Short mmCIF file of C-alpha atoms and ligand atoms in Angstrom, two decimals:
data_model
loop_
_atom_site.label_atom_id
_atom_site.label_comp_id
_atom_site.label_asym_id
_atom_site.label_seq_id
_atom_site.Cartn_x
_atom_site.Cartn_y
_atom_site.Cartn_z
CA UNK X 1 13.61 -29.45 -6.56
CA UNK X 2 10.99 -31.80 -4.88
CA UNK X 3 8.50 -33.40 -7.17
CA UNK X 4 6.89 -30.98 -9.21
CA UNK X 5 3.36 -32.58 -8.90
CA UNK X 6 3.40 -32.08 -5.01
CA UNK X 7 3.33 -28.45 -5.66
CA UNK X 8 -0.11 -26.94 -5.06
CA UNK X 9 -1.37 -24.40 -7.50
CA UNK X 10 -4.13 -22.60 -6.04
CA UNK X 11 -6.75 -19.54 -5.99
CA UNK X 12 -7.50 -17.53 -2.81
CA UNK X 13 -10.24 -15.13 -1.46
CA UNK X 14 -12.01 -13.99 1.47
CA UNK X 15 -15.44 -14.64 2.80
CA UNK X 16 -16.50 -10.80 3.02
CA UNK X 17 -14.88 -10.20 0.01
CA UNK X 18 -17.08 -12.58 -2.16
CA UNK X 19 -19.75 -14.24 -0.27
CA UNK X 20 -22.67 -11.11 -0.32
CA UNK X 21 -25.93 -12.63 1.56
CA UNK X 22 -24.81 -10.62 4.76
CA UNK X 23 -28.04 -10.91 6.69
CA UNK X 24 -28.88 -14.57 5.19
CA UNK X 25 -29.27 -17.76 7.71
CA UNK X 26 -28.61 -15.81 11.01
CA UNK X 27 -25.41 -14.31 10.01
CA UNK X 28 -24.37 -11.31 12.62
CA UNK X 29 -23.11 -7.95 12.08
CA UNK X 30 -19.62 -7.79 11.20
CA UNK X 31 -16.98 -4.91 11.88
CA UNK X 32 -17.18 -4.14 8.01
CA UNK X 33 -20.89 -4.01 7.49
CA UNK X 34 -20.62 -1.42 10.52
CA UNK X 35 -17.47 0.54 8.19
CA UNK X 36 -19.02 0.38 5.11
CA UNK X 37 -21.96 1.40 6.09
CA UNK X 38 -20.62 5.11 7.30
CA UNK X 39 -19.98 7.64 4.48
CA UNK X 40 -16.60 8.30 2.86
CA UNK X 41 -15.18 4.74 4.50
CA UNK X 42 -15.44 2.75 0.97
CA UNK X 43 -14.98 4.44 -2.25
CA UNK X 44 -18.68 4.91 -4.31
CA UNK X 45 -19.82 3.74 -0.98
CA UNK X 46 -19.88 0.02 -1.98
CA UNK X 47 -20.60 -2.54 0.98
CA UNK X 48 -20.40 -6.20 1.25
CA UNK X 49 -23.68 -6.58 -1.02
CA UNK X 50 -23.75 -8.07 -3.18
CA UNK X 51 -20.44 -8.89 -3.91
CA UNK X 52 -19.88 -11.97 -5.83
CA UNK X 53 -22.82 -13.57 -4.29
CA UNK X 54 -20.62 -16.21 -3.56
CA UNK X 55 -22.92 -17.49 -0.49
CA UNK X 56 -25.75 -18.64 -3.61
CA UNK X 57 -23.41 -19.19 -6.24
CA UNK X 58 -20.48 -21.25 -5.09
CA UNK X 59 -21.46 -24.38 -6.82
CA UNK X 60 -20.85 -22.52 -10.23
CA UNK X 61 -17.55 -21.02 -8.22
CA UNK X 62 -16.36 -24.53 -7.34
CA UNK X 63 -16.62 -25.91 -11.43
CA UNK X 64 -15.19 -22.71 -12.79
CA UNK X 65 -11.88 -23.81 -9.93
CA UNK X 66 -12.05 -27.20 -11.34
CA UNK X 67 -12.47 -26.10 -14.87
CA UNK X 68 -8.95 -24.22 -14.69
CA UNK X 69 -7.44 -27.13 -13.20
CA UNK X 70 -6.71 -25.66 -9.41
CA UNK X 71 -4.98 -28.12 -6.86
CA UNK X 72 -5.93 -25.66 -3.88
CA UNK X 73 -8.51 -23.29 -2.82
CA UNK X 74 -7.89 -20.87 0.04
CA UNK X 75 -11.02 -19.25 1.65
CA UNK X 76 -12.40 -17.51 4.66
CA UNK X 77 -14.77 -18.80 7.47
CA UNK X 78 -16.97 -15.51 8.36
CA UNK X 79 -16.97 -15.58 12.16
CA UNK X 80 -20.37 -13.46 12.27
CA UNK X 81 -22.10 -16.71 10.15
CA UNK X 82 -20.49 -18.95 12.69
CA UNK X 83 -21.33 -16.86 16.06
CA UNK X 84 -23.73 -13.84 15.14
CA UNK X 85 -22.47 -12.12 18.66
CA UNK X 86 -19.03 -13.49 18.41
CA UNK X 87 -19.82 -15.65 21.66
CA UNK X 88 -22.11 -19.02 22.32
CA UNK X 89 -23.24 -21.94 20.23
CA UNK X 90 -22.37 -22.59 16.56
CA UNK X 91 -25.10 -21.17 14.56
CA UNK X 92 -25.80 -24.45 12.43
CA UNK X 93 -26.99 -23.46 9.41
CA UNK X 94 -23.21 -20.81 9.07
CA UNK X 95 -21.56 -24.60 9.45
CA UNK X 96 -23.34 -26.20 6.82
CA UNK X 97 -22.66 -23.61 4.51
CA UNK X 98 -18.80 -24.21 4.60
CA UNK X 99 -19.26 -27.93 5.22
CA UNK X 100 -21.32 -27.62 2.03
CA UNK X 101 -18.18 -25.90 -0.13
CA UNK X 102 -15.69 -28.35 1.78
CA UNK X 103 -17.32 -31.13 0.43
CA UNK X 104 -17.49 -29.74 -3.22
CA UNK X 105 -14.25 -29.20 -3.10
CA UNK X 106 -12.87 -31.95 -2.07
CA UNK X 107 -15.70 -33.86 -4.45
CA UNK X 108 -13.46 -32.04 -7.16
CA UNK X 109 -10.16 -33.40 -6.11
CA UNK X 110 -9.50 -29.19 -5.26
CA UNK X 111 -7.98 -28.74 -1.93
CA UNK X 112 -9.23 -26.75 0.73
CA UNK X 113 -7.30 -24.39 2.81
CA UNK X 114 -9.44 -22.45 5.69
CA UNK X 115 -8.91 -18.90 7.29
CA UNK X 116 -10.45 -18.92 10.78
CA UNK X 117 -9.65 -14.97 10.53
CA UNK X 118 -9.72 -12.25 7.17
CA UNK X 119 -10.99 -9.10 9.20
CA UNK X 120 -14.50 -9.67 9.43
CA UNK X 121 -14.96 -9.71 13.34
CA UNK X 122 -18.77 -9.24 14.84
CA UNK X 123 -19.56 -6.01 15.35
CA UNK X 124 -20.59 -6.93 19.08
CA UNK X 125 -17.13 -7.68 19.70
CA UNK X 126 -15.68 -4.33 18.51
CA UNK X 127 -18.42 -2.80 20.74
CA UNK X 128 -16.64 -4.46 23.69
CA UNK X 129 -12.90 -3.19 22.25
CA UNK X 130 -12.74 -5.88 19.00
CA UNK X 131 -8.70 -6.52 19.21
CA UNK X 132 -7.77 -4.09 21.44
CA UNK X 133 -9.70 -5.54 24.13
CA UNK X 134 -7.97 -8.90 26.19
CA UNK X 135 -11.54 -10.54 26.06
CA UNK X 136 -10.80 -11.20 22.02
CA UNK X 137 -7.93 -14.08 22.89
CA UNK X 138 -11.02 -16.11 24.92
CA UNK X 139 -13.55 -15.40 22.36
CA UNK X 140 -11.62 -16.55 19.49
CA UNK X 141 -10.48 -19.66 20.93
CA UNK X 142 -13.94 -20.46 21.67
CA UNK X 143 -14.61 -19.84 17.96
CA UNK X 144 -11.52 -21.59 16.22
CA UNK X 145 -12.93 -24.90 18.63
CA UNK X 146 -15.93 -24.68 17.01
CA UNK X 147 -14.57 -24.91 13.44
CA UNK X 148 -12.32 -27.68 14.48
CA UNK X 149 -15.08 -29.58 15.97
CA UNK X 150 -17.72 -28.70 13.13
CA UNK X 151 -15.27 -28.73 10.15
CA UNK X 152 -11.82 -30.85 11.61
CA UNK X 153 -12.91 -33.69 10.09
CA UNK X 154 -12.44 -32.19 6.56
CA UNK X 155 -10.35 -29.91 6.41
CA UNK X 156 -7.07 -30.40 5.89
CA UNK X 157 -5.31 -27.36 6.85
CA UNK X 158 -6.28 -24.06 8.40
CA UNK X 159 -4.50 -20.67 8.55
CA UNK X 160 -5.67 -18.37 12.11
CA UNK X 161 -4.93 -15.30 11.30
CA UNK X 162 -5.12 -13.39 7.82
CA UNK X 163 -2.39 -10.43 8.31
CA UNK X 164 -2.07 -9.44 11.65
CA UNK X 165 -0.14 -6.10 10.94
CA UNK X 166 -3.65 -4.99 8.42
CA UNK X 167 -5.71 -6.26 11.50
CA UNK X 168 -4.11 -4.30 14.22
CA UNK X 169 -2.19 -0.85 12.04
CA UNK X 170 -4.89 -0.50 8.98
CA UNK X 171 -7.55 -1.28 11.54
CA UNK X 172 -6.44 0.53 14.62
CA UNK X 173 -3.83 2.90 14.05
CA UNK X 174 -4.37 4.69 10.45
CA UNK X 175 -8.30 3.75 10.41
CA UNK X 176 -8.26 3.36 6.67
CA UNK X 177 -10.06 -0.10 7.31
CA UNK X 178 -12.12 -1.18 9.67
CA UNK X 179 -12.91 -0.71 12.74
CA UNK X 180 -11.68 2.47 11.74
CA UNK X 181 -9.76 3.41 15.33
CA UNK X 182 -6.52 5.47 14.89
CA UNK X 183 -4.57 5.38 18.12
CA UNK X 184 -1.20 3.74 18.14
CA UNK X 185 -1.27 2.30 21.48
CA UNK X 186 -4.70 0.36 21.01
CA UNK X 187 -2.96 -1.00 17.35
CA UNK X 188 -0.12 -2.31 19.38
CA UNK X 189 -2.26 -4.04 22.02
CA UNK X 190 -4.44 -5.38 19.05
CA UNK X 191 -1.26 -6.71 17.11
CA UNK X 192 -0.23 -8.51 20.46
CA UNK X 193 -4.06 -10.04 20.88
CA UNK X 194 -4.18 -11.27 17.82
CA UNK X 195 -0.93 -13.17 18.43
CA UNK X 196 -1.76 -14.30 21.03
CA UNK X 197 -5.32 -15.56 19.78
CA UNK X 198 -3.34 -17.46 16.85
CA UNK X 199 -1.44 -19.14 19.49
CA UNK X 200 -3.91 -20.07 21.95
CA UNK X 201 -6.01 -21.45 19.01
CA UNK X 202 -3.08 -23.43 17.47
CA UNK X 203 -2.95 -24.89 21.07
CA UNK X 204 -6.58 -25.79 20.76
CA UNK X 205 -6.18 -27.27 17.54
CA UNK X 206 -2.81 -29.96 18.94
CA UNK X 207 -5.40 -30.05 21.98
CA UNK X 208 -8.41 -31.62 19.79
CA UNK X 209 -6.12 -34.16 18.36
CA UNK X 210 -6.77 -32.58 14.91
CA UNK X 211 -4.64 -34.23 12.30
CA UNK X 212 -4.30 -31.62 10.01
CA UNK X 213 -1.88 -28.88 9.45
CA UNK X 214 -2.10 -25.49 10.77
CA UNK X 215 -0.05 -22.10 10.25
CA UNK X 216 -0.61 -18.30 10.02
CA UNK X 217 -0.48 -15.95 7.25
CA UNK X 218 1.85 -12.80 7.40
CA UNK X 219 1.63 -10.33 4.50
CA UNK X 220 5.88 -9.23 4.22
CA UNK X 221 7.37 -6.87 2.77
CA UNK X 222 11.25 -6.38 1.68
CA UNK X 223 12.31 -2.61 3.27
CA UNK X 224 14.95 -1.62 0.61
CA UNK X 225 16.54 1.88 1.94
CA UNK X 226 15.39 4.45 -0.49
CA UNK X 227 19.22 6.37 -0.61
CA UNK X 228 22.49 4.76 0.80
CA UNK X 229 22.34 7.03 3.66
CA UNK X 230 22.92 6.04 7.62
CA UNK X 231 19.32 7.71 8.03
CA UNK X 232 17.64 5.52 5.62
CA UNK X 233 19.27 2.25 6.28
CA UNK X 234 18.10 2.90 9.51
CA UNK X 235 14.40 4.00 8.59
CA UNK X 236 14.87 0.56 6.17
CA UNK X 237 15.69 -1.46 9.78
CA UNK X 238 12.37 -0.03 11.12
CA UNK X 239 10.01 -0.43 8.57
CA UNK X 240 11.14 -4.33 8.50
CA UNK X 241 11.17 -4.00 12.45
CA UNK X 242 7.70 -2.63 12.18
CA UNK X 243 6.02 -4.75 9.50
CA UNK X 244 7.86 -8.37 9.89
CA UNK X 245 9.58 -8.78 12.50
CA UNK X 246 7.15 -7.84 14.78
CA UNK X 247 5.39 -10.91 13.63
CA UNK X 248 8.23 -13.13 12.61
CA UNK X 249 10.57 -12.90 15.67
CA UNK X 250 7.06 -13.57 18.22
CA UNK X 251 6.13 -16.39 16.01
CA UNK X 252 8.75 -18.17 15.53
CA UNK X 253 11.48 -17.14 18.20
CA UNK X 254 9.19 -16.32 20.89
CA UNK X 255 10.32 -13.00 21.42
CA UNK X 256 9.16 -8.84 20.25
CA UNK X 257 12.56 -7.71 18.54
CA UNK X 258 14.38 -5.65 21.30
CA UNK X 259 15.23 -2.33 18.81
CA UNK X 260 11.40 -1.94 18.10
CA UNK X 261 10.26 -2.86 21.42
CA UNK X 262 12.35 0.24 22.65
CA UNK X 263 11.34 2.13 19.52
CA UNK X 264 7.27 1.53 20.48
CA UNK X 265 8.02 2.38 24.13
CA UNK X 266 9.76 5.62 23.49
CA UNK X 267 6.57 6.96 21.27
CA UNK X 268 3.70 5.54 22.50
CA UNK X 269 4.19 4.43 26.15
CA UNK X 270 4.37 1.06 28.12
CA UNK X 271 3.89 -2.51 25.75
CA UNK X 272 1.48 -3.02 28.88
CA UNK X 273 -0.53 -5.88 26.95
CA UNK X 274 2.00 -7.84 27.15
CA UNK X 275 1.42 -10.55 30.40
CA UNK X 276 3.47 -13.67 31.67
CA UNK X 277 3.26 -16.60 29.17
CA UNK X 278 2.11 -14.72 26.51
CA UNK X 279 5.57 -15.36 24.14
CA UNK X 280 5.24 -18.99 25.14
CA UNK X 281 1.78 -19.30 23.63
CA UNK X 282 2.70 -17.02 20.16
CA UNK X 283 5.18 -19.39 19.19
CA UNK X 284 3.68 -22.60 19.36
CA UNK X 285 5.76 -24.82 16.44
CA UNK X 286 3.67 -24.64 13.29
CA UNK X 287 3.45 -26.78 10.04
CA UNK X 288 3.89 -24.35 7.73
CA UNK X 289 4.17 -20.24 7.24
CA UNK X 290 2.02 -18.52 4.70
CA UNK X 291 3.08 -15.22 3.20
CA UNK X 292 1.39 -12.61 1.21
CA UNK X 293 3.68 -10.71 -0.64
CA UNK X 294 2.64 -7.61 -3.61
CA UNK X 295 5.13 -4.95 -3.34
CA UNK X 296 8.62 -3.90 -1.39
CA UNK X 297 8.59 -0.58 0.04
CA UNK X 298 11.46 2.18 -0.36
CA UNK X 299 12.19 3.24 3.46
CA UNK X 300 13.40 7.20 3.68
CA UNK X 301 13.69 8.65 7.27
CA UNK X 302 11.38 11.43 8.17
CA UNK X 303 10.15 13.28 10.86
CA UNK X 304 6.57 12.31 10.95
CA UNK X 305 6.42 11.38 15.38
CA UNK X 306 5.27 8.08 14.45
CA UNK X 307 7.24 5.67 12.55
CA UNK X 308 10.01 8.04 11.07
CA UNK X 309 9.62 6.54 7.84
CA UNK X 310 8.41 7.52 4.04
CA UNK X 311 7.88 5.24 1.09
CA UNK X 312 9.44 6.38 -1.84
CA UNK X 313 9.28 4.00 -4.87
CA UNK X 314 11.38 4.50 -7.68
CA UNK X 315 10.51 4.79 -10.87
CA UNK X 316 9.04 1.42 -11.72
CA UNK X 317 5.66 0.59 -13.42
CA UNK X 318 2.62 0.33 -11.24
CA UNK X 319 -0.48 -1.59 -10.82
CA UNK X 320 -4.29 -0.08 -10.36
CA UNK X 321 -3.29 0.36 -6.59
CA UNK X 322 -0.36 2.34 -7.71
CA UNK X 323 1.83 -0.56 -6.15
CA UNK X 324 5.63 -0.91 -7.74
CA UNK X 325 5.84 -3.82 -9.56
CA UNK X 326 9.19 -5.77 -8.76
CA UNK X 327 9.20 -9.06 -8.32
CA UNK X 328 12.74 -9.90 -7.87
CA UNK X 329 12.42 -8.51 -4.15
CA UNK X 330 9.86 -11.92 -3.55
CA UNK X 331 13.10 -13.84 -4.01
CA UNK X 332 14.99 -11.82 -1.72
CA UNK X 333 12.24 -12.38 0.92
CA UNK X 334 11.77 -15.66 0.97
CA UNK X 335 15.31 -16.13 0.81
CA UNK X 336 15.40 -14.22 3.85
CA UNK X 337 12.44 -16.19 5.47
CA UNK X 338 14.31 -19.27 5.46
CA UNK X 339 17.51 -17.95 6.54
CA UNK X 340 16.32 -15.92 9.53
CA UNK X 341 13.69 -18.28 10.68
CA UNK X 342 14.28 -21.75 9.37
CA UNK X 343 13.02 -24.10 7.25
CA UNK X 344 9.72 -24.02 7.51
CA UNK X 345 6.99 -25.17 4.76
CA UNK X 346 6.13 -22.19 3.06
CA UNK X 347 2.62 -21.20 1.33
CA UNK X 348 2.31 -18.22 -0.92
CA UNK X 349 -0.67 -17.71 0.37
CA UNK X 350 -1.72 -14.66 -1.76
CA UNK X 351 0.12 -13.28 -4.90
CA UNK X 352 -1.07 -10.61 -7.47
CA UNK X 353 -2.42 -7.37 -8.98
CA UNK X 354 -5.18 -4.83 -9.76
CA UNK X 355 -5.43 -3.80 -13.11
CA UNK X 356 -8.31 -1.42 -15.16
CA UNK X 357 -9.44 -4.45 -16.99
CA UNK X 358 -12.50 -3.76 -19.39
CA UNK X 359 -15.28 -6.36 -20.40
CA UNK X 360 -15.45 -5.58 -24.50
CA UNK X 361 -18.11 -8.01 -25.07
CA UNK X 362 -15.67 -10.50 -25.96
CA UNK X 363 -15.40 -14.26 -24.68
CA UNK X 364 -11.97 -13.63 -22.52
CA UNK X 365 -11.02 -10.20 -20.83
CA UNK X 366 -7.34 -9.53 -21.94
CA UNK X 367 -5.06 -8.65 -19.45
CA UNK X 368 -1.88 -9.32 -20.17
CA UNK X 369 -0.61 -6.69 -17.22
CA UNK X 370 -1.67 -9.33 -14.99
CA UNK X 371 -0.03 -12.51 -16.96
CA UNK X 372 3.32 -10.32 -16.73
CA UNK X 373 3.03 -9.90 -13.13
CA UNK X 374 1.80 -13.55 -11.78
CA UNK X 375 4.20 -14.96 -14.55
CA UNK X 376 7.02 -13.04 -13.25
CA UNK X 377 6.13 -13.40 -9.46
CA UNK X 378 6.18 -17.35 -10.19
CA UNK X 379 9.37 -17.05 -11.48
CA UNK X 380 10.65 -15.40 -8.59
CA UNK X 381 9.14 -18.42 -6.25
CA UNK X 382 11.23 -20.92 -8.39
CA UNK X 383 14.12 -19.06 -8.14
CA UNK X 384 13.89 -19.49 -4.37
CA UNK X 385 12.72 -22.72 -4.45
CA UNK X 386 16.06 -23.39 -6.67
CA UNK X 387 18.18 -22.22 -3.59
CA UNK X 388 16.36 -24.85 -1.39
CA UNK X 389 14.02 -22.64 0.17
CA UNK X 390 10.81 -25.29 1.01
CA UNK X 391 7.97 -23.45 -1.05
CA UNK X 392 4.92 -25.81 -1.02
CA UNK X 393 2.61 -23.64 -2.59
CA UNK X 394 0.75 -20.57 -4.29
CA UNK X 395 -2.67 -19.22 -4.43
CA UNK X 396 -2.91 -16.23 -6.40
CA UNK X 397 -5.15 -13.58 -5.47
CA UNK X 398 -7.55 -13.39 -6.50
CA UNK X 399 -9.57 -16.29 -8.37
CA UNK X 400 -12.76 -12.92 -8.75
CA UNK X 401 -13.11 -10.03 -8.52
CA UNK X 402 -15.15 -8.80 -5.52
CA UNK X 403 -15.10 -6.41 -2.54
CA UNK X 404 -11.48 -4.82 -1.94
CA UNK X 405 -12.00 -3.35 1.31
CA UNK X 406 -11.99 0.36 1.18
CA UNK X 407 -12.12 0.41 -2.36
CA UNK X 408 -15.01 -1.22 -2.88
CA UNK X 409 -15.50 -3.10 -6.44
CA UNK X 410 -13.35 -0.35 -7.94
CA UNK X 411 -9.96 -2.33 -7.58
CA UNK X 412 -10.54 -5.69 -9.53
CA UNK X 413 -7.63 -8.52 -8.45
CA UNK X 414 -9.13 -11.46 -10.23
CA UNK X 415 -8.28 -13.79 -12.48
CA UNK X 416 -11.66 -14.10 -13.76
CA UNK X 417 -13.41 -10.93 -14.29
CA UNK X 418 -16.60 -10.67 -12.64
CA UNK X 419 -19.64 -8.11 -14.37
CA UNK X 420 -21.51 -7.40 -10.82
CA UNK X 421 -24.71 -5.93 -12.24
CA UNK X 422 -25.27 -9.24 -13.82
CA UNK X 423 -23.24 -11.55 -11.84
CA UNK X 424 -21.70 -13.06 -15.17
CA UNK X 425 -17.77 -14.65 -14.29
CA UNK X 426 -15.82 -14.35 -17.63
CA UNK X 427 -12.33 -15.54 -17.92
CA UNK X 428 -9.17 -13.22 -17.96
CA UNK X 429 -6.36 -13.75 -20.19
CA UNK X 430 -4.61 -14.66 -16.61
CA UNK X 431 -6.87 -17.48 -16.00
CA UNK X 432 -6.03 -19.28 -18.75
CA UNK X 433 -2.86 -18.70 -18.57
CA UNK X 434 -2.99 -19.98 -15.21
CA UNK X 435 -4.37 -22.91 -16.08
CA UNK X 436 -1.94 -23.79 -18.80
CA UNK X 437 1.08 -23.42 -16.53
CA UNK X 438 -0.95 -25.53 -14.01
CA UNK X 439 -1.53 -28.42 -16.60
CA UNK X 440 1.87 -27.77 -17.92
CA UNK X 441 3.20 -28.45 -14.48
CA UNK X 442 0.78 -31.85 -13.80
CA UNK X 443 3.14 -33.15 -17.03
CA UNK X 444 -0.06 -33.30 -18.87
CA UNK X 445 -2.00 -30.01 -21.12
C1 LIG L 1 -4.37 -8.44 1.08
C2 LIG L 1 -5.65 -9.00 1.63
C3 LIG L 1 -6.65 -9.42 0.60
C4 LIG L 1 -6.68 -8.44 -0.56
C5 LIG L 1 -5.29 -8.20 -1.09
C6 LIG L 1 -5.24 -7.29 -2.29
O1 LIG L 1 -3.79 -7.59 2.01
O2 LIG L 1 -5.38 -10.11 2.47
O3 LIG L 1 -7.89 -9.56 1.21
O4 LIG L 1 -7.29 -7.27 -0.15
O5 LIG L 1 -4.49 -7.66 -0.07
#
């Protein structure tokens, strides 16, 4: 194994998720202000307010980082604090913020690791057809050059898109997050725009002599055919046609994977966003990958008209999403990874699990649910890594709790337990833990 010290141990989150203060310093309207806003989107109606208050309060996030020892911190850049109408001049005072938390980070010795994109698009650009609209490849370009201009100089790495397949299917096909549009063929066209916008902005990033590194972050799943059956090995195929190599095979080969491209044109008509050039730009050669990874899914064929396909978990035990917990699958997958696509750098980019935790009043929330789970994902990570696959990395998700989409504060992912009435952080279990195993691993305690 390389040297152990190289390895970072990090923390990850996302700027809607945490930051709160969405009408402070200019900041725009973004596509999940306009979501949450609208009844029966977010569970108990819960919006981006206040969330962790992040935007007044990282300082005190930043020590509570360094006091658990993390190597890495993975954050979001909200686009509607950088360009309120998702066009035009930087709004300054959006730049300072994250120049201000760059700077404390690296002030800390923690370092940083940027998302130009996790979901939060200005609402002005949805009103003009958000991802499913050609305009969005332009628009984003113009705003990743802004960030490299404003913020190139610090940071060392950046990640363009946050999960392309939530973006484009959760957003635009099943509506469960925002923008809330359920129509296939816009969800395809959105999937290829946002590939597209990664590559043209990993272009502009070579193009601005930038010497960082750059990649994108996939979330992947491992399609495990629910019964031995023809008809679920082939629903399995799909699912992993559907959900990575859509991605993957663009990305990295340049091409749409022929059996899905057929499968896409037979239900919902002609891939017709698709123009000359386009594959060329996707895969653009990147420095590293990042993956998400929570959960396999159990593919068994149905007749449903849209994908064919049911998820049907076995009997395992489950986290507060109702997720399956098995983490030997995580070494399958990034076996797989590296023998499909190469040896790329990997990042685990985001790792983890909701659990009920309850504050008791006590100095540490206990959740040993959650040590099981990010001790057991680790393990899985070294396994792979001890078959040579080039892991470089892992932020868990999530270093607070805060806003999980269209659950609102209900679902709590963090390692430190956050009491949103007050505001009050209070370790879990997990984050000591954490920071044990990261001391451990620095040869020191
Ligand atoms: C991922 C998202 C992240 C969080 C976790 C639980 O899909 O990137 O923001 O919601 O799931």
């Amino acid at each position: 194994m390389k040297d152990p010290k190289s390895f970072v141990w990090g923390a990850a989150t996302a700027a809607f998720q945490i930051e709160g203060a969405t009408r402070a310093d200019g900041r725009g309207e973004s596509i999940w202000d306009r979501f949450a806003a609208v009844a029966g989107n977010v569970a108990h109606g819960d919006t981006g307010e206040p969330a962790c208050e992040h935007y007044y309060r990282w300082e005190e996030d930043l020590d509570l980082m360094k006091s658990l020892g993390l190597g890495g911190y993975r954050f979001s850049i909200s686009w509607p604090r950088i360009q309120p109408t998702g066009r035009g001049p930087a709004n300054q005072r959006g730049l300072d913020f994250y120049r201000s938390l760059v700077e404390g980070l690296l002030e800390r010795g923690i370092q940083p690791l940027a998302t130009l994109y996790h979901w939060d698009l200005p609402q002005t650009l949805e009103d003009e057809g958000g991802w499913g609209s050609r305009e969005v490849v332009d628009r984003f370009t113009e705003y990743a050059s802004i960030l490299f201009d404003g913020l190139g100089d610090i940071v060392p790495a950046w990640i363009t898109h946050n999960e392309p397949w939530v973006t484009a299917i959760l957003g635009y096909a099943t509506g469960v997050k925002a923008p809330g549009v359920r129509d296939w063929p816009t969800a395809l066209r959105a999937a290829h725009h946002s590939l597209v916008a990664h590559g043209a902005a990993v272009k502009a990033y070579r193009a601005a002599g930038c010497d960082g590194k750059i990649g994108i972050t996939l979330d992947l799943t491992v399609a495990i055919p629910a019964t031995d059956t023809d008809a679920d090995r082939e629903a399995a195929k799909r699912l992993d046609g559907h959900h990575n190599r859509w991605f993957l095979d663009p990305v990295f080969r340049g091409s749409y994977p022929e059996d899905m491209v057929a499968f896409y044109e037979s239900r919902f008509g002609p891939l017709d966003a698709v123009q000359a050039g386009d594959l060329e730009t996707i895969a653009q050669p990147l420095d590293f990958l990042g993956i998400n990874f929570y959960r396999p899914n159990w593919a068994s064929a149905v007749d449903d008209g849209v994908l064919d396909v049911a998820d049907v978990p076995p009997d395992l035990e489950r986290t507060a999403m109702d997720w399956p917990i098995a983490p030997e699958s995580f070494t399958d997958l990034l076996v797989r990874v590296r023998n499909d696509y190469g040896e790329i750098p990997l990042l685990i980019t985001e790792n983890g699990a909701a659990f009920d935790d309850v504050l008791d009043g006590g100095d540490v929330v206990e959740d040993l649910p959650r040590v099981a789970y990010i001790r057991d994902h680790i393990a899985a990570v070294e396994r792979a890594r001890a078959e040579g696959v080039d892991v470089r990395g892992y932020y868990v998700w999530s270093l607070l709790d805060n806003f999980e989409w269209e659950w609102g504060y209900e679902k709590r992912f963090g390692i430190v337990f956050v009491d949103f009435p007050t505001q009050r952080r209070i370790p879990k279990r997990s984050a000591l833990w954490y920071r044990d195993l990261i001391a451990a691993s620095n040869g020191g305690t």
